[in-house]
C-alpha positions as MATLAB code, in Angstrom:
seq = 'MYSNPSAYAPSSYNNVPLFEGANVEPQQQPMGMQPMGMQPMGGFQMQSLPVATLAPVSYAQALPMSGGLPQQPIYAVPNDGGDGLRSFDQATEANSVNSDGPAMVLVEKSSKHALKFKHFHDLKLGKPVVAEFMGSHAGQGLGRRFSEQKKYGQWRYTYSALGNAVPITIKLEDGFLVVMDTRASKRELCFDVSFWKYEAGNPVNFVGGSSESLTKQKGGGRSWVVNNDGTISCQAAPHLVLGVGVEIDAKDLNGCWQCSCFPCGCATFSITATSNDNYDECGIFLWFFVIPLIYRKKRRRTTKGVNTFINTADRSDNARFLSDKKINPGPYCLYG';
ca = [
       0.205   -0.043   -0.125;
       1.279    3.409   -0.818;
       1.589    6.655    2.061;
       0.416   10.187    1.035;
       1.506   11.953    4.686;
       1.524   15.511    2.944;
       2.911   18.098    5.430;
       1.356   21.493    6.039;
       2.553   24.722    5.724;
       2.506   27.323    8.261;
       0.496   29.049    6.471;
      -1.215   30.862    8.732;
      -0.449   32.896   12.385;
      -3.691   34.993   14.471;
      -5.921   33.187   11.739;
      -3.511   34.851    8.352;
      -1.136   32.253    6.230;
       2.796   33.513    6.879;
       4.252   32.321    4.069;
       4.282   30.444    1.058;
       8.111   29.706   -0.418;
       9.735   26.015   -0.049;
      13.233   28.242    1.254;
      10.985   31.132    2.699;
      11.073   31.412    6.834;
       8.237   32.106    8.563;
       8.094   35.009    9.802;
       5.154   36.044   12.975;
       3.273   38.789   11.854;
       0.138   41.077   13.295;
      -3.526   39.987   11.799;
      -3.049   41.679    8.221;
       0.002   41.810    7.878;
       2.144   40.409    5.296;
       5.755   39.537    4.355;
       7.820   42.600    3.439;
      11.166   43.151    1.357;
      13.118   46.503    2.009;
       9.301   48.372    2.822;
       8.784   49.102    6.555;
       4.470   49.282    5.553;
       2.455   48.004    3.075;
       4.118   45.876    0.321;
       5.026   47.782   -3.276;
       2.736   47.195   -6.003;
       5.656   48.545   -8.959;
       6.039   49.042  -12.557;
       8.475   49.087  -14.973;
       9.843   52.895  -15.909;
       9.683   54.999  -19.820;
      13.198   53.245  -19.910;
      13.414   50.284  -20.203;
      11.045   47.881  -21.806;
       9.969   44.691  -20.667;
       8.604   41.640  -22.887;
       5.606   40.645  -21.580;
       5.293   37.629  -19.547;
       4.275   34.690  -20.913;
       0.487   33.555  -18.163;
      -0.601   31.784  -20.962;
       2.377   29.292  -21.289;
       1.925   26.364  -18.512;
       5.182   25.116  -17.867;
       5.823   21.247  -19.172;
       5.789   17.937  -18.161;
       6.610   14.787  -19.853;
       4.970   11.867  -18.930;
       1.743   10.996  -17.189;
       0.717    9.346  -14.104;
       1.684    5.033  -14.759;
      -0.841    3.359  -16.542;
      -1.456    1.366  -13.228;
      -0.661    3.883  -10.873;
      -0.823    2.093   -6.885;
      -3.029    4.657   -5.536;
      -3.251    5.212   -2.088;
      -5.584    2.404   -0.228;
      -7.023    2.628    3.076;
      -6.211   -0.185    6.238;
      -9.326   -0.248    8.930;
      -7.231    0.902   11.795;
     -10.532    0.342   14.160;
     -10.520    3.372   14.548;
     -12.230    5.232   11.505;
      -9.479    6.411   10.204;
      -8.112    6.105    7.271;
      -4.038    4.323    7.678;
      -0.848    3.930    4.897;
       2.138    2.071    4.448;
       4.928    5.359    5.506;
       7.850    3.230    2.875;
       5.814    4.131   -0.239;
       5.373    8.228    1.179;
       7.614    9.672   -2.036;
       5.513    8.189   -4.261;
       3.749   11.370   -4.296;
       6.542   13.300   -4.131;
       7.221   15.829   -7.995;
      10.260   17.747   -6.950;
       9.985   19.264   -9.437;
       6.507   20.181  -10.322;
       4.843   23.582  -10.190;
       3.299   25.114   -7.294;
      -0.914   24.843   -6.997;
      -2.162   28.246   -7.062;
      -5.240   30.772   -7.382;
      -6.342   31.263  -11.003;
      -8.985   33.854  -12.522;
     -11.979   30.688  -13.196;
     -11.862   31.415  -16.735;
      -7.939   30.594  -16.241;
      -7.200   28.222  -19.433;
      -4.657   27.068  -16.425;
      -7.512   26.188  -13.754;
      -7.324   22.349  -12.806;
     -10.901   20.122  -13.139;
     -10.499   17.371  -10.926;
     -11.045   14.384  -12.521;
     -13.430   12.287  -10.087;
     -15.306   15.914   -9.054;
     -18.630   14.544   -8.205;
     -17.768   11.669   -6.034;
     -15.477   14.703   -4.074;
     -18.906   16.761   -4.491;
     -20.603   13.315   -2.455;
     -17.691   13.543    0.712;
     -16.264   10.689   -0.319;
     -11.560   10.043   -0.850;
     -11.456   10.513   -3.842;
      -7.531   10.302   -6.414;
      -5.938   13.934   -6.361;
      -5.856   13.771  -10.568;
      -6.746   15.691  -13.076;
      -8.432   16.041  -16.817;
      -9.208   18.547  -19.407;
      -6.016   20.049  -20.496;
      -4.573   18.668  -17.957;
      -5.000   15.552  -17.392;
      -2.262   12.736  -16.942;
      -0.705   14.870  -14.817;
      -2.348   14.996  -10.546;
      -1.061   16.348   -7.165;
       1.582   15.302   -4.757;
       3.949   17.738   -2.489;
       7.209   19.115   -3.230;
       8.689   16.435   -0.058;
       8.019   13.681    1.298;
       8.810   14.257    5.038;
       6.097   16.473    7.114;
       7.729   19.489    8.526;
       7.223   21.278   11.819;
       6.724   25.163   12.896;
       5.799   25.940   16.697;
       1.637   24.731   16.348;
       1.301   24.047   13.193;
       2.670   20.984   10.768;
       2.806   21.682    6.595;
       3.870   20.313    3.488;
       4.268   22.565   -0.172;
       1.741   21.190   -2.786;
       3.669   20.539   -6.132;
       1.769   18.633   -9.795;
       3.346   15.854  -12.181;
       3.917   12.369  -12.769;
       4.321   10.962   -9.141;
       1.016    8.686   -7.639;
      -1.784   11.632   -6.513;
      -2.588   12.574   -3.383;
      -6.222   11.300   -1.899;
      -8.609   14.131   -0.878;
     -12.188   14.313    1.000;
     -14.224   17.171    0.702;
     -15.530   17.345    4.428;
     -17.473   20.280    5.926;
     -16.060   22.542    3.482;
     -12.754   21.858    3.983;
     -10.113   19.965    1.095;
      -8.146   17.456    3.514;
      -4.766   15.588    2.547;
      -6.321   12.006    3.249;
      -3.244   10.289    3.519;
      -1.754   11.992    5.835;
      -4.775   10.975    8.445;
      -2.525    7.379   11.093;
      -1.512   10.005   13.141;
      -5.133   11.383   13.183;
      -4.073   15.303   12.272;
      -5.256   16.495    9.606;
      -4.206   18.157    6.920;
      -6.324   20.669    4.439;
      -5.583   23.113    1.389;
      -4.771   26.607    2.700;
      -3.946   29.644    0.928;
      -0.634   31.621    1.458;
      -1.160   34.197    3.899;
      -5.139   34.125    2.924;
      -4.598   36.495    0.353;
      -7.313   35.865   -2.247;
      -5.213   37.107   -5.827;
      -3.774   34.859   -8.838;
      -0.929   33.739   -8.677;
      -0.756   33.143   -4.792;
       0.393   29.330   -4.072;
      -2.694   26.350   -2.059;
      -0.243   24.373    0.188;
      -1.358   21.538    2.871;
      -2.026   23.604    6.096;
      -1.939   21.444    9.708;
      -2.071   22.514   13.313;
      -2.026   20.454   16.869;
      -5.386   20.461   17.423;
      -8.769   19.381   14.568;
      -9.533   23.598   15.920;
      -6.487   24.996   14.511;
      -6.846   23.291   11.246;
     -10.696   23.492   10.342;
     -10.217   27.462   10.963;
     -13.895   28.033    8.296;
     -14.248   31.241    7.211;
     -10.990   32.100    5.854;
      -8.352   30.397    2.992;
      -8.761   26.306    3.653;
     -13.112   27.124    2.981;
     -13.887   25.270   -0.185;
     -16.460   24.586   -2.979;
     -15.707   22.501   -5.731;
     -17.896   23.296   -8.864;
     -19.578   21.359  -11.190;
     -16.807   21.648  -14.084;
     -14.725   20.313  -12.123;
     -12.879   23.580  -10.922;
     -12.916   24.364   -6.563;
     -13.361   27.860   -5.546;
     -12.056   29.473   -2.794;
     -14.783   30.358   -1.098;
     -13.436   33.754    0.300;
     -13.219   34.477   -3.952;
     -15.660   32.793   -6.233;
     -13.625   33.807   -9.094;
     -10.549   32.395   -8.191;
     -10.241   29.019   -8.449;
      -7.265   26.091   -8.285;
      -5.020   26.495  -11.366;
      -1.488   25.659  -12.459;
       1.337   28.206  -10.938;
       3.397   29.856  -14.384;
       6.310   31.119  -13.496;
       7.949   34.126  -14.833;
      11.350   33.876  -15.970;
      13.365   37.163  -14.933;
      14.857   37.776  -17.311;
      11.724   39.423  -18.112;
      12.133   41.548  -14.920;
      15.268   43.446  -16.657;
      14.810   46.739  -16.376;
      14.281   49.931  -14.223;
      11.971   50.323  -11.821;
      10.270   52.818   -9.727;
       7.972   52.845   -6.485;
       6.423   55.405   -4.050;
       5.821   53.326   -0.725;
       3.599   56.280    1.555;
       4.291   57.269    3.510;
       8.129   55.726    4.321;
       9.466   57.250    1.173;
      10.403   56.288   -2.599;
      12.655   54.186   -4.561;
      14.395   53.299   -7.832;
      15.957   50.458   -8.617;
      16.620   48.209  -11.268;
      17.222   44.539  -12.134;
      19.906   42.670  -13.526;
      18.951   38.694  -14.082;
      21.642   36.554  -14.127;
      19.442   32.845  -14.546;
      15.644   32.007  -15.298;
      15.490   32.335  -11.697;
      18.586   34.293   -9.719;
      18.545   38.342  -10.098;
      20.803   41.375   -8.564;
      18.958   44.752   -7.824;
      20.847   47.846   -7.250;
      18.839   51.053   -5.882;
      18.544   54.322   -3.827;
      16.318   54.847   -2.099;
      15.031   57.765    0.217;
      14.050   57.192    3.015;
      10.877   59.832    4.547;
      11.534   61.050    0.532;
      14.711   62.651    2.270;
      17.134   60.476    3.365;
      18.993   59.229    0.342;
      19.740   54.979    0.935;
      21.783   53.231   -1.597;
      21.946   49.014   -1.253;
      22.483   46.159   -3.155;
      20.640   42.695   -3.487;
      20.575   39.243   -4.975;
      17.570   37.628   -5.001;
      16.406   34.102   -6.243;
      13.287   32.295   -6.968;
      11.673   30.554   -3.330;
       9.811   27.718   -5.846;
       9.517   25.947   -9.094;
       6.091   27.897  -10.756;
       6.081   30.353   -7.112;
       7.339   33.986   -7.995;
       8.916   35.334   -4.479;
      12.621   36.103   -5.658;
      14.227   36.269   -1.555;
      17.171   37.833   -0.894;
      19.927   35.271   -0.099;
      21.334   37.614    2.960;
      17.622   38.361    4.620;
      14.915   35.665    3.914;
      12.316   37.693    5.907;
      12.946   39.912    2.296;
      10.913   38.574   -0.364;
       9.540   40.378   -3.442;
       5.820   38.572   -5.100;
       5.372   39.073   -9.096;
       1.749   39.439   -9.837;
       3.613   40.021  -13.776;
       6.120   41.166  -15.065;
       4.743   44.589  -14.072;
       3.828   44.633  -10.011;
       4.756   43.118   -7.463;
       3.503   42.343   -3.678;
       0.494   45.751   -3.996;
       0.055   46.973   -0.641;
      -2.426   49.616    0.730;
       0.008   52.415    1.146;
       1.750   52.168   -2.600;
       2.285   53.892   -5.313;
       3.782   53.805   -8.501;
       4.904   55.424  -11.384;
];
């Protein structure tokens, strides 16, 4: 028998998810805040200056994956341990690892990257189903990025990843999408919107707390609706569904940028890509619009299929791109 104990990404603190990238250290923050780069308040919304011409990001191309699922995949088969819970053979948990696959993210419902779950009829009825897809993503399944269950304080986590590995088994329970393959310890993992930020491109990972009440927090980024077309919508933002993460090439970010973050100041800087997943950032930040601070950073992509780039010298400093012209918008930010 095969096991899929997906660990959970501690994506919440005070009911607000914490972090999204596989290499980003979690930072405890107040309700409603998110990890920020060099900005003390809010996030940056940035736009290319006229001096640079940026190639349009290819958000219409899903990451290629070779091959498909095994012809006769050995899916998770439950053992009844006498307590009504499913238990799985831990020796085969690595079968569901897609270490190089793209992450699962939120996308617009009309997007060609929206995922349609093959067994959605049974899923709506509350039956355990294998998380494989139909339509344009047929032959692919949903797995985890790493096999071990990681922990942070009272949280357990793993990151989502699509690919050709044996899919995880999921079940819809009272609006929560539960990863069944982790229930041998009676500690469930649920699908969780990173930071509980309802915007296209934001990752969705697998989350579990030290108690059922922590794991199943209602009214936020862990509540889902299975639609009649096989897509799965975020209950808090029904226009967004589960989809495939599509990378922005760091080379498409090359050029001069400018931002203003009231009342902290403004910055002008340049981005120079060193590879598809890495870039150098150099600029001047005017603290309170008066005091000049020259800085230089090296950034790298955190996870395949996710457009978050962390400062290699400070993992709490990360920049998440929504497109090749917009990054990490916040309530106090202007751009020009």
